[in-house]
CSV table of C-alpha atoms in Angstrom, one decimal:
chain,number,residue,atom,x,y,z
A,1,MET,CA,100.8,91.3,97.6
A,2,ALA,CA,99.6,92.9,94.3
A,3,VAL,CA,96.5,94.0,92.5
A,4,ALA,CA,96.2,93.0,88.8
A,5,SER,CA,93.1,94.7,87.6
A,6,SER,CA,91.4,95.1,84.2
A,7,GLY,CA,90.3,98.5,85.4
A,8,TRP,CA,91.8,101.9,84.8
A,9,ARG,CA,94.6,102.8,87.2
A,10,ASP,CA,92.9,106.0,88.5
A,11,HIS,CA,89.7,104.1,89.3
A,12,VAL,CA,91.6,101.2,90.9
A,13,ILE,CA,93.7,103.6,93.1
A,14,SER,CA,90.6,105.5,94.0
A,15,GLY,CA,88.7,102.4,95.0
A,16,LEU,CA,91.6,100.9,97.1
A,17,THR,CA,92.1,104.3,98.8
A,18,ARG,CA,88.4,104.8,99.5
A,19,VAL,CA,88.1,101.4,101.3
A,20,GLY,CA,91.4,102.0,103.1
A,21,ILE,CA,93.4,99.0,101.8
A,22,ILE,CA,95.8,100.6,99.4
A,23,ASP,CA,98.7,100.2,101.8
A,24,TYR,CA,98.4,96.4,101.8
A,25,PHE,CA,99.7,96.2,98.2
A,26,ASP,CA,103.3,96.4,97.1
A,27,ALA,CA,102.3,96.6,93.4
A,28,ILE,CA,99.3,97.7,91.5
A,29,VAL,CA,99.0,96.7,87.8
A,30,THR,CA,96.2,97.9,85.6
A,31,ALA,CA,95.0,97.3,82.1
A,32,ASP,CA,96.0,100.8,80.9
A,33,GLU,CA,99.7,100.4,81.6
A,34,LYS,CA,102.2,100.0,78.7
A,35,GLU,CA,103.7,96.9,80.3
A,36,VAL,CA,100.3,95.1,79.9
A,37,ALA,CA,100.3,94.6,76.1
A,38,ARG,CA,97.4,92.2,76.0
A,39,PRO,CA,94.3,92.2,78.3
A,40,LYS,CA,92.9,89.2,80.2
A,41,PRO,CA,92.6,86.4,79.3
A,42,ALA,CA,96.2,86.8,78.2
A,43,PRO,CA,98.6,86.3,81.2
A,44,ASP,CA,100.4,89.7,80.8
A,45,ILE,CA,98.8,91.5,83.7
A,46,PHE,CA,99.5,88.7,86.2
A,47,LEU,CA,103.0,88.2,84.9
A,48,GLU,CA,103.7,91.9,85.3
A,49,ALA,CA,102.4,91.8,88.9
A,50,ALA,CA,104.7,88.9,89.7
A,51,LYS,CA,107.6,90.7,88.1
A,52,ARG,CA,107.0,93.8,90.2
A,53,LEU,CA,106.9,91.7,93.3
A,54,LYS,CA,110.1,90.0,92.2
A,55,VAL,CA,108.4,86.6,92.7
A,56,ASP,CA,108.5,83.7,90.2
A,57,PRO,CA,105.0,83.2,88.8
A,58,THR,CA,105.1,79.5,89.7
A,59,LYS,CA,105.2,80.6,93.3
A,60,CYS,CA,102.3,83.0,93.1
A,61,VAL,CA,98.6,82.5,94.0
A,62,GLY,CA,96.0,84.5,92.1
A,63,PHE,CA,92.5,85.4,93.2
A,64,GLU,CA,89.8,86.2,90.6
A,65,ASP,CA,86.1,87.0,90.3
A,66,ALA,CA,85.7,86.6,86.5
A,67,ASP,CA,86.1,83.8,83.9
A,68,MET,CA,88.6,85.8,81.8
A,69,GLY,CA,90.7,86.5,84.9
A,70,MET,CA,90.7,82.8,85.8
A,71,GLN,CA,92.0,82.0,82.3
A,72,SER,CA,94.6,84.7,82.7
A,73,ILE,CA,95.9,83.3,86.0
A,74,LYS,CA,96.0,79.7,84.7
A,75,SER,CA,97.9,80.7,81.5
A,76,SER,CA,100.4,82.8,83.6
A,77,GLY,CA,101.7,79.6,85.2
A,78,PHE,CA,100.8,80.6,88.8
A,79,LEU,CA,100.9,78.0,91.4
A,80,TYR,CA,97.2,78.3,92.1
A,81,ALA,CA,94.1,80.2,90.8
A,82,CYS,CA,91.4,80.8,93.3
A,83,ASP,CA,87.9,81.6,92.0
A,84,VAL,CA,86.6,83.8,94.8
A,85,ARG,CA,83.0,83.5,93.4
A,86,LEU,CA,83.1,80.0,95.0
A,87,LEU,CA,83.9,81.2,98.5
A,88,HIS,CA,81.1,81.1,101.0
A,89,ASP,CA,81.5,84.8,102.1
A,90,TYR,CA,81.8,86.2,98.6
A,91,PRO,CA,79.5,89.3,98.7
A,92,ARG,CA,77.4,88.2,95.7
A,93,ASN,CA,76.6,84.9,97.4
A,94,VAL,CA,74.6,86.5,100.1
A,95,GLU,CA,71.3,85.1,98.8
A,96,ASN,CA,72.7,81.6,98.8
A,97,ARG,CA,74.0,82.0,102.4
A,98,ILE,CA,70.6,83.2,103.6
A,99,ILE,CA,68.7,80.3,101.9
A,100,ASN,CA,71.2,77.6,103.0
A,101,GLU,CA,71.7,78.7,106.7
């Protein structure tokens, strides 16, 4: 599993470490790396993540929380692009969960 973030590497590593999940990821790709020539919505960051995982992009599933990222996943040729903002338990949906439950 990989992280493909538009954030700076030191911030991403710090955040993943702080919440105790960094060890779940085999690859971490960030916008400030030389292998990522173009930012989202270009597919570069997701294609680099697939490359580091040694998985064909057509066999990858991407999860995103922003429109630019969704465009990036779709243009990368991934098997599926999941917009996490649509998930019931997405943290920013707490108001909707309270109203609808």
